[in-house]
Rosetta silent file (secondary structure, phi, psi, omega in degrees, C-alpha in Angstrom):
SEQUENCE: MNTFDYTRQVLALSADELEIVVRKWANTQKQKYDLVTRQSGSGDRGCDVVGFYSPNKFEGDWDNYQCKQYSKTVPTDKGMHEIGKILYYAYLKEFKAPKSYYFVAPKGINRNLRNWILNPSKLKAVLLNDLDKYCKSTIIDGTEILLSKELRDFISNYDFSSIGIITIDDIIDDFKFKAILVEMFGGELPSAPQGEAPDQIDASELIYVNKILDVYSDYDQQTYSTPNEVCSGQVKLATVLESFQYKRSDSFGVNPPLY
SCORE:     score description
SCORE:     0.000 S_00000001
   1 L     0.000  139.476  179.362 -204.090   24.893   12.714 S_00000001
   2 L   -80.397  115.166 -176.688 -200.756   25.830   11.136 S_00000001
   3 L  -107.616   10.130 -178.538 -198.281   26.489   13.968 S_00000001
   4 L   -68.766  139.964  178.251 -195.141   26.865   11.877 S_00000001
   5 L   -93.484   85.225 -176.320 -193.060   29.970   12.597 S_00000001
   6 H   -70.526  -27.714  177.499 -192.466   31.102    9.035 S_00000001
   7 H   -59.097  -48.509  179.875 -191.017   34.421   10.145 S_00000001
   8 H   -62.030  -40.390 -178.961 -188.123   32.652   11.848 S_00000001
   9 H   -65.783  -42.643 -179.890 -187.635   30.381    8.843 S_00000001
  10 H   -65.785  -42.126 -179.732 -187.527   33.275    6.355 S_00000001
  11 H   -64.433  -23.306 -179.076 -185.104   35.240    8.525 S_00000001
  12 L   -90.525   -4.301  179.162 -182.805   32.187    8.584 S_00000001
  13 L   -63.296  146.346  171.480 -182.671   31.819    4.782 S_00000001
  14 L   -74.662  170.148  179.044 -179.325   32.332    3.098 S_00000001
  15 H   -60.881  -43.275  179.021 -178.989   35.077    0.483 S_00000001
  16 H   -65.651  -40.765  179.765 -179.221   32.513   -2.344 S_00000001
  17 H   -63.610  -38.980  177.707 -182.237   30.805   -0.753 S_00000001
  18 H   -62.632  -43.459  177.944 -184.060   34.121   -0.461 S_00000001
  19 H   -60.556  -39.622 -179.772 -183.482   34.802   -4.165 S_00000001
  20 H   -65.426  -42.497  178.599 -184.815   31.345   -5.034 S_00000001
  21 H   -62.903  -44.191 -179.275 -187.954   31.900   -2.942 S_00000001
  22 H   -65.513  -38.646  177.022 -188.549   35.310   -4.535 S_00000001
  23 H   -62.055  -44.140  178.402 -188.050   33.846   -8.012 S_00000001
  24 H   -61.504  -42.125 -179.874 -190.630   31.135   -7.290 S_00000001
  25 H   -64.518  -47.040  179.358 -193.052   33.750   -5.967 S_00000001
  26 H   -62.156  -32.327 -178.760 -192.593   36.059   -8.963 S_00000001
  27 H   -70.634  -15.680  176.365 -193.051   33.067  -11.238 S_00000001
  28 L   -77.807  -12.868 -176.156 -196.569   32.547   -9.828 S_00000001
  29 L   -90.302   62.976 -173.589 -197.627   35.899  -11.324 S_00000001
  30 L   -63.507  -31.439 -178.797 -198.327   34.434  -14.758 S_00000001
  31 L   -78.133  -11.830 -179.507 -200.785   37.143  -15.726 S_00000001
  32 L  -101.317  -45.341 -173.422 -198.168   39.820  -14.999 S_00000001
  33 L  -111.064  138.599  174.047 -194.871   38.397  -16.223 S_00000001
  34 L   -79.268  -31.889 -177.935 -193.966   36.709  -19.463 S_00000001
  35 E  -156.395  141.872  175.816 -190.735   35.385  -17.956 S_00000001
  36 E  -123.554  131.334  178.574 -188.999   35.413  -14.567 S_00000001
  37 E  -132.548  158.239  174.975 -185.253   34.908  -14.198 S_00000001
  38 E  -111.355  115.418 -176.139 -182.706   34.980  -11.406 S_00000001
  39 L   -92.727   69.543 -173.720 -179.630   37.003  -12.363 S_00000001
  40 L   -86.307  161.780  175.849 -177.239   35.414   -9.884 S_00000001
  41 L    94.356  177.287  179.685 -173.474   35.712   -9.715 S_00000001
  42 L   -70.679  155.255 -179.885 -171.003   38.480  -10.419 S_00000001
  43 L    76.295   23.914 -179.029 -171.743   40.920  -13.200 S_00000001
  44 L   -79.458   -7.207  176.806 -175.472   41.015  -12.489 S_00000001
  45 L    59.037   27.028  177.847 -175.416   44.835  -12.992 S_00000001
  46 L    92.692    2.321  179.981 -177.684   45.312   -9.990 S_00000001
  47 L   -99.581  131.456  175.894 -180.355   42.810  -11.070 S_00000001
  48 L  -107.594  -81.298  174.615 -181.324   39.947   -8.746 S_00000001
  49 E  -108.362  127.419 -172.876 -184.737   38.497   -9.610 S_00000001
  50 E  -121.120  132.152  174.271 -186.243   39.964  -12.766 S_00000001
  51 E  -112.573  115.364 -179.171 -189.805   39.771  -14.038 S_00000001
  52 E   -92.004  133.844 -179.364 -190.188   40.563  -17.743 S_00000001
  53 L   -80.345  -19.320 -174.959 -193.566   41.829  -18.937 S_00000001
  54 L  -152.463  170.261  176.015 -193.073   40.750  -22.551 S_00000001
  55 L   -62.320  -11.034  176.803 -190.789   38.776  -24.879 S_00000001
  56 L   -70.027  -13.421  176.061 -188.874   42.039  -25.342 S_00000001
  57 H    51.588 -123.236 -175.487 -187.264   41.266  -21.978 S_00000001
  58 H   -67.265  -14.349  178.263 -184.722   43.981  -21.012 S_00000001
  59 H   -87.049   -7.823  177.223 -185.778   46.067  -24.016 S_00000001
  60 L  -116.063 -159.688  178.614 -189.336   46.249  -22.673 S_00000001
  61 L   -75.025  142.047  177.981 -190.897   46.756  -19.249 S_00000001
  62 E  -157.115  156.384  177.416 -189.478   44.727  -16.381 S_00000001
  63 E  -113.659  146.159  176.089 -189.361   44.717  -12.584 S_00000001
  64 E  -115.266  131.106  174.619 -186.327   44.151  -10.398 S_00000001
  65 E  -110.117  103.860 -178.339 -186.463   42.439   -7.005 S_00000001
  66 E   -88.571  105.901 -173.731 -183.261   43.306   -5.154 S_00000001
  67 E   -89.785  125.110 -177.682 -182.941   40.627   -2.470 S_00000001
  68 L  -129.309  108.421  178.807 -181.028   41.616    0.643 S_00000001
  69 L  -117.755   88.861 -179.401 -180.507   39.083    3.417 S_00000001
  70 L  -104.711  173.879  176.686 -178.098   40.650    5.868 S_00000001
  71 L   -75.824  -11.622  179.159 -177.468   40.034    9.560 S_00000001
  72 L  -146.388 -170.222  179.408 -179.151   43.406   10.186 S_00000001
  73 L   -63.356  154.651  178.908 -181.163   46.011    8.311 S_00000001
  74 E   -65.447  122.306 -179.779 -179.969   47.033    4.847 S_00000001
  75 L   -63.928  149.870 -179.681 -177.509   49.944    5.342 S_00000001
  76 H   -58.869  -46.229 -177.143 -178.398   53.251    3.719 S_00000001
  77 H   -64.364  -35.070  178.939 -175.182   53.460    1.695 S_00000001
  78 H   -67.935  -43.854  179.076 -175.654   49.924    0.354 S_00000001
  79 H   -64.072  -43.610  179.485 -179.232   50.595   -0.711 S_00000001
  80 H   -65.716  -37.859  175.337 -178.364   53.897   -2.396 S_00000001
  81 H   -58.878  -44.278 -177.770 -175.449   52.224   -4.146 S_00000001
  82 H   -64.814  -40.476  178.029 -177.772   49.542   -5.555 S_00000001
  83 H   -64.434  -47.374  178.969 -180.231   52.123   -6.899 S_00000001
  84 H   -62.008  -36.812 -178.332 -177.437   54.152   -8.469 S_00000001
  85 H   -63.215  -48.074 -176.673 -175.857   51.011   -9.915 S_00000001
  86 H   -69.853  -32.777  177.244 -178.914   49.819  -11.801 S_00000001
  87 H   -72.729  -31.518  176.497 -179.638   53.320  -13.125 S_00000001
  88 H   -63.496  -47.419 -179.502 -176.022   53.652  -14.236 S_00000001
  89 H   -70.184  -28.834  173.316 -176.228   50.486  -16.332 S_00000001
  90 H   -67.265  -39.299  176.929 -179.606   51.591  -17.683 S_00000001
  91 H   -61.206  -36.626  177.938 -177.967   54.870  -18.703 S_00000001
  92 L   -76.136    0.095  179.170 -175.325   52.824  -20.559 S_00000001
  93 L    68.154   27.042  170.717 -178.220   51.112  -22.393 S_00000001
  94 L   -67.409  -28.395  176.381 -177.422   47.700  -20.941 S_00000001
  95 L  -166.094  165.519  172.588 -181.187   47.523  -20.407 S_00000001
  96 L   -70.223  145.143  177.346 -184.200   49.768  -20.097 S_00000001
  97 L   -58.347  140.679 -176.008 -184.599   51.244  -16.602 S_00000001
  98 L   -62.272  143.074  176.157 -186.868   48.978  -14.505 S_00000001
  99 L   -64.355  -44.320  175.595 -190.561   49.771  -14.388 S_00000001
 100 E  -135.472  149.226 -178.141 -190.563   48.934  -10.674 S_00000001
 101 E  -133.157  122.167 -176.636 -187.719   48.307   -8.252 S_00000001
 102 E  -121.953  131.562  165.517 -188.255   46.451   -4.974 S_00000001
 103 E   -85.775  119.197  173.437 -185.941   45.824   -2.061 S_00000001
 104 E   -98.068  103.678 -169.183 -186.857   42.405   -0.661 S_00000001
 105 L  -134.497   88.108 -178.413 -185.431   42.761    2.838 S_00000001
 106 L   -56.480  -31.886 -178.427 -186.760   40.376    5.518 S_00000001
 107 L   -95.017    7.842  171.740 -184.651   42.063    8.195 S_00000001
 108 L    95.531  176.440 -178.620 -185.700   45.523    7.156 S_00000001
 109 E  -120.860  140.548  176.088 -184.235   48.695    5.714 S_00000001
 110 L   -50.643  143.659 -173.273 -182.242   51.334    7.568 S_00000001
 111 H   -55.425  -45.306 -179.548 -184.526   54.089    8.823 S_00000001
 112 H   -61.013  -46.842 -179.704 -183.036   56.853    6.665 S_00000001
 113 H   -63.226  -43.028  178.848 -183.247   54.784    3.501 S_00000001
 114 H   -60.672  -44.073 -179.799 -186.796   53.680    4.312 S_00000001
 115 H   -64.124  -38.252  178.172 -187.898   57.272    4.900 S_00000001
 116 H   -67.056  -41.709  178.699 -186.372   58.399    1.600 S_00000001
 117 H   -61.508  -35.223  178.032 -188.070   55.578   -0.309 S_00000001
 118 L   -76.340   -8.612  176.253 -191.368   56.680    1.228 S_00000001
 119 L  -128.779   81.775 -169.410 -190.621   60.219   -0.012 S_00000001
 120 H   -55.201  -37.969 -179.766 -189.580   59.685   -3.656 S_00000001
 121 H   -65.459  -35.348  177.593 -188.624   63.289   -4.414 S_00000001
 122 H   -69.772  -39.138  178.023 -186.304   63.285   -1.402 S_00000001
 123 H   -59.447  -46.130  178.572 -184.808   59.950   -2.480 S_00000001
 124 H   -61.540  -45.745 -177.108 -184.009   61.396   -5.904 S_00000001
 125 H   -62.666  -42.686 -178.989 -182.538   64.570   -4.428 S_00000001
 126 H   -66.267  -43.179 -179.450 -180.282   62.697   -1.981 S_00000001
 127 H   -62.400  -45.359 -179.628 -178.998   60.295   -4.649 S_00000001
 128 H   -65.756  -39.535 -178.090 -178.194   63.116   -7.066 S_00000001
 129 H   -68.743  -35.550 -175.568 -176.593   65.243   -4.365 S_00000001
 130 L  -113.715   31.257 -178.218 -174.453   62.376   -3.024 S_00000001
 131 H   -60.676  -38.205  176.566 -173.815   60.462   -6.248 S_00000001
 132 H   -58.193  -46.144 -176.098 -170.050   60.723   -5.714 S_00000001
 133 H   -64.695  -44.182 -171.875 -170.377   59.200   -2.260 S_00000001
 134 H   -89.795  -22.300 -168.017 -172.646   56.295   -3.166 S_00000001
 135 H  -132.460  -28.182 -168.371 -171.554   55.424   -6.705 S_00000001
 136 H   -55.430  -45.604 -175.351 -168.401   56.996   -8.097 S_00000001
 137 L  -111.662    8.067 -172.538 -165.907   54.415   -6.816 S_00000001
 138 L  -113.594  -14.558 -176.567 -168.224   51.547   -5.856 S_00000001
 139 L   -77.707  -43.838  178.671 -169.999   50.435   -9.032 S_00000001
 140 E  -118.457  119.749 -177.438 -166.913   49.112  -10.863 S_00000001
 141 L   -57.410  128.658  175.737 -164.100   47.728   -8.698 S_00000001
 142 L    75.904    7.686 -177.880 -160.910   49.728   -9.065 S_00000001
 143 E  -135.561  137.894  172.912 -162.510   52.253  -11.414 S_00000001
 144 L   -95.502  126.388 -179.983 -164.115   55.631  -10.916 S_00000001
 145 L   -83.226  155.282  178.931 -167.104   56.180  -13.191 S_00000001
 146 L   -82.960  116.952 -179.580 -167.731   59.494  -14.922 S_00000001
 147 L   -92.798   73.847 -173.216 -170.633   61.259  -13.218 S_00000001
 148 L   -76.776  167.511  174.722 -171.546   63.331  -16.243 S_00000001
 149 H   -61.598  -37.606 -179.977 -174.387   65.795  -16.666 S_00000001
 150 H   -63.300  -40.793  177.249 -176.023   63.300  -19.028 S_00000001
 151 H   -64.749  -43.935 -179.724 -175.948   60.607  -16.345 S_00000001
 152 H   -64.099  -37.702  177.483 -177.390   62.986  -13.767 S_00000001
 153 H   -65.518  -40.642  179.134 -180.146   64.005  -16.192 S_00000001
 154 H   -61.442  -46.431  178.799 -180.965   60.362  -16.847 S_00000001
 155 H   -63.582  -40.904 -179.066 -181.242   59.644  -13.122 S_00000001
 156 H   -62.266  -30.149 -178.043 -183.296   62.801  -12.582 S_00000001
 157 L   -84.185   -6.336  179.714 -185.825   61.651  -15.189 S_00000001
 158 L   -74.802  145.939  178.989 -186.374   58.257  -13.506 S_00000001
 159 L   -83.875   97.333 -176.382 -189.640   57.754  -11.605 S_00000001
 160 H   -72.557  -11.483  175.169 -188.422   57.241   -8.035 S_00000001
 161 H   -71.718  -10.777  179.252 -191.976   56.497   -6.866 S_00000001
 162 H   -82.956   -2.281  179.771 -191.520   53.092   -8.540 S_00000001
 163 E   -93.215  127.920 -177.029 -189.024   52.072   -5.830 S_00000001
 164 E  -140.662 -177.429 -176.785 -190.546   50.106   -2.961 S_00000001
 165 E  -129.118  133.361  170.756 -189.900   47.680   -0.117 S_00000001
 166 E  -108.111  114.881 -173.465 -191.138   44.117    0.425 S_00000001
 167 L   -96.021  174.801  176.283 -190.933   43.392    4.153 S_00000001
 168 H   -60.518  -36.683  178.238 -191.082   40.216    6.200 S_00000001
 169 H   -65.219  -40.174  177.285 -194.760   40.985    6.916 S_00000001
 170 H   -60.891  -41.058 -179.485 -195.489   41.252    3.189 S_00000001
 171 H   -65.440  -48.685 -175.612 -193.860   37.864    2.638 S_00000001
 172 H   -68.057  -34.210 -175.651 -195.671   36.103    5.471 S_00000001
 173 H   -84.084  -15.485 -177.023 -199.078   37.609    4.642 S_00000001
 174 L   -79.532  128.200 -174.819 -198.968   36.906    0.893 S_00000001
 175 H   -62.908  -40.102 -178.143 -200.918   33.751   -0.025 S_00000001
 176 H   -72.809  -36.320  172.185 -198.606   32.782   -2.885 S_00000001
 177 H   -61.455  -42.094 -177.056 -195.508   33.317   -0.771 S_00000001
 178 H   -60.779  -38.214  178.695 -197.155   31.176    1.926 S_00000001
 179 H   -60.277  -39.331  179.387 -197.609   28.303   -0.519 S_00000001
 180 H   -69.004  -40.210  179.276 -193.873   28.290   -1.217 S_00000001
 181 H   -65.976  -36.517  176.362 -193.029   28.417    2.494 S_00000001
 182 H   -63.379  -42.054  177.598 -195.361   25.478    3.152 S_00000001
 183 H   -59.932  -41.622 -174.863 -193.569   23.524    0.439 S_00000001
 184 H   -76.505  -41.024 -168.590 -190.177   24.330    1.984 S_00000001
 185 H  -118.231   -6.900 -178.355 -190.926   24.003    5.690 S_00000001
 186 L    94.702 -175.546 -177.396 -194.193   22.108    6.037 S_00000001
 187 L   101.084 -167.358 -177.565 -197.502   23.115    7.594 S_00000001
 188 L  -127.606  145.522  175.340 -200.850   23.757    5.976 S_00000001
 189 L   -74.075  144.120  172.166 -202.099   26.422    3.604 S_00000001
 190 L   -68.585  168.823  177.331 -204.842   28.732    4.890 S_00000001
 191 L   -58.645  145.629  179.837 -208.213   28.697    3.155 S_00000001
 192 L   -63.311  144.861  178.691 -208.131   30.181   -0.328 S_00000001
 193 L   -65.235  150.908  179.063 -209.181   33.848   -0.517 S_00000001
 194 L   -67.552  145.378  178.398 -212.730   34.578   -1.667 S_00000001
 195 L  -156.784  173.247  178.281 -213.163   35.436   -5.322 S_00000001
 196 L  -114.712  133.935  177.865 -215.655   35.554   -8.156 S_00000001
 197 L   -72.345  129.119 -179.683 -215.559   33.180  -11.101 S_00000001
 198 L   -71.514  155.673  178.026 -215.281   35.150  -14.365 S_00000001
 199 L   -72.881  -31.461 -177.995 -217.875   34.716  -17.099 S_00000001
 200 L  -120.437  151.464  177.420 -215.214   34.217  -19.748 S_00000001
 201 L   -86.168  125.755  179.393 -211.951   32.303  -19.750 S_00000001
 202 L   -72.166  147.816 -178.460 -208.939   34.563  -20.234 S_00000001
 203 H   -57.016  -34.546 -178.504 -206.533   33.628  -23.013 S_00000001
 204 H   -68.327  -14.965 -177.550 -203.703   33.320  -20.465 S_00000001
 205 H   -97.624   -3.429 -172.075 -205.666   30.561  -18.682 S_00000001
 206 H   -63.911  -36.417 -179.682 -206.290   28.341  -21.715 S_00000001
 207 H   -61.894  -46.301 -179.819 -203.246   26.114  -21.173 S_00000001
 208 H   -65.433  -44.132 -178.953 -204.350   25.281  -17.625 S_00000001
 209 H   -61.928  -40.993  179.469 -208.019   24.845  -18.633 S_00000001
 210 H   -64.475  -33.917  176.154 -207.066   22.507  -21.451 S_00000001
 211 H   -67.404  -37.110  175.542 -205.084   20.373  -19.006 S_00000001
 212 H   -62.423  -42.767  178.212 -208.187   20.171  -16.784 S_00000001
 213 H   -62.619  -36.191  176.332 -210.197   19.035  -19.811 S_00000001
 214 H   -61.411  -37.911  178.963 -207.563   16.390  -20.471 S_00000001
 215 H   -66.175  -43.367  174.880 -208.112   15.073  -16.943 S_00000001
 216 H   -57.499  -43.583 -179.112 -211.869   14.880  -17.528 S_00000001
 217 H   -63.797  -41.341  177.177 -211.187   13.036  -20.760 S_00000001
 218 H   -60.700  -39.784 -176.128 -208.863   10.598  -18.986 S_00000001
 219 H   -70.893  -42.462 -174.876 -211.500    9.977  -16.338 S_00000001
 220 H   -95.676  -11.539 -172.724 -214.472    9.512  -18.702 S_00000001
 221 L    58.627   36.669  175.932 -212.620    8.172  -21.720 S_00000001
 222 L  -129.101  161.578  179.032 -214.393   10.886  -23.723 S_00000001
 223 L   -99.737  125.131  176.678 -213.141   13.895  -25.621 S_00000001
 224 L  -115.710  121.024 -178.284 -214.028   17.338  -24.251 S_00000001
 225 L   -92.593  -29.913 -179.008 -213.186   20.302  -26.479 S_00000001
 226 L  -136.375  156.759  177.649 -214.632   23.095  -24.315 S_00000001
 227 H   -59.180  -29.464 -178.533 -215.488   23.524  -20.625 S_00000001
 228 H   -65.721  -18.655  179.480 -219.182   23.795  -21.565 S_00000001
 229 H   -79.154  -11.230  179.852 -219.116   20.157  -22.627 S_00000001
 230 L   -98.049  103.722 -170.950 -218.395   19.114  -19.034 S_00000001
 231 L  -138.188   37.907 -173.603 -221.804   19.240  -17.320 S_00000001
 232 L  -101.937    9.218  171.996 -222.064   16.323  -14.921 S_00000001
 233 L    95.529  173.868 -171.564 -222.220   18.200  -11.613 S_00000001
 234 H   -71.439  -30.324 -179.123 -220.162   18.804   -8.508 S_00000001
 235 H   -64.479  -46.327  178.220 -219.745   15.185   -7.424 S_00000001
 236 H   -63.972  -41.043  178.514 -218.033   14.316  -10.646 S_00000001
 237 H   -57.672  -47.286 -179.181 -216.008   17.535  -10.468 S_00000001
 238 H   -63.073  -39.762 -179.583 -214.728   16.715   -7.004 S_00000001
 239 H   -64.724  -43.221 -178.929 -213.831   13.186   -8.052 S_00000001
 240 H   -68.940  -40.337  178.808 -211.898   14.351  -11.082 S_00000001
 241 H   -64.046  -35.798  176.808 -210.122   17.093   -9.170 S_00000001
 242 H   -64.070  -41.752  176.444 -209.067   14.559   -6.574 S_00000001
 243 H   -63.483  -41.770  179.644 -207.669   12.412   -9.354 S_00000001
 244 H   -62.034  -37.754 -177.824 -205.997   15.480  -10.836 S_00000001
 245 H   -57.966  -39.036 -175.178 -204.437   16.328   -7.485 S_00000001
 246 H   -94.900  -13.219  177.668 -202.457   13.113   -7.387 S_00000001
 247 H   -91.619  -27.250 -176.432 -201.689   12.828  -11.080 S_00000001
 248 L  -120.305  157.294  172.352 -200.368   16.325  -11.548 S_00000001
 249 L  -123.855  153.091 -178.955 -198.182   18.627   -9.477 S_00000001
 250 L   -81.488 -172.700 -173.911 -198.266   22.397   -9.438 S_00000001
 251 L   -66.407  -16.465  179.780 -195.409   24.731  -10.330 S_00000001
 252 L   -94.609   -0.036 -179.184 -193.850   24.306   -6.887 S_00000001
 253 L    80.463   19.350  178.501 -193.697   20.498   -7.138 S_00000001
 254 L  -123.933  170.801 -177.907 -196.385   19.931   -4.499 S_00000001
 255 L  -123.225   76.871  179.167 -199.977   18.741   -4.574 S_00000001
 256 L   -72.999  154.725  175.952 -202.207   21.144   -2.613 S_00000001
 257 L   -58.447  142.363 -178.539 -205.929   20.418   -2.383 S_00000001
 258 L  -102.449    0.553 -179.139 -207.827   21.877   -5.315 S_00000001
 259 L  -154.315    0.000    0.000 -211.230   22.098   -3.651 S_00000001
């Protein structure tokens, strides 16, 4: 049984370490994102970990994971500032406004901010009403930005229901997050979730499937062009997968059991 206290470990991560963990997790979502990057350092324009849906990158759909690792819950003014900041730079056409925006906050979000996020129309109304307070003098150091009607219209047209929160419970309960935590801190992965094998291989899976076929070929010294050519039963499958486990490593640099 896995007795590791991952909650304590996640809460003890530094701000940079949390971003790295979130980047690794987002990078496991190969069927969702074309590319995942970490926009670290000054001048990030409100972007932390970004998942791009297509090669169009910032000119297409993308998600932002705003990682906040504070000594306490994320303050309301800080959270509202971050939302206003990214929408301000989207208004300036630095990038398209994010399709989804997530606060990744292991230590939680201030109650007021959390309640507004859970009520998107209220979140929009508060940001627009208090834009001076949250954004005018805080987005660019030493400069007051112009809070024009055009900017307010742009913010008003944004879908505030796309803003969400990823909590410590979400992190601990997510199977792919758990794999990364096991790599970092030790322990054992839980049993894989139940699923159904598809009848057809998706195009996005062909690279991985072809690597599996290469392993079969290495094992048998034969050439396999399609999965249908591999028909020698479960014993052989288990043997090859065991060989594959120790010859290859997954995207996290570890070798979890494959069966």
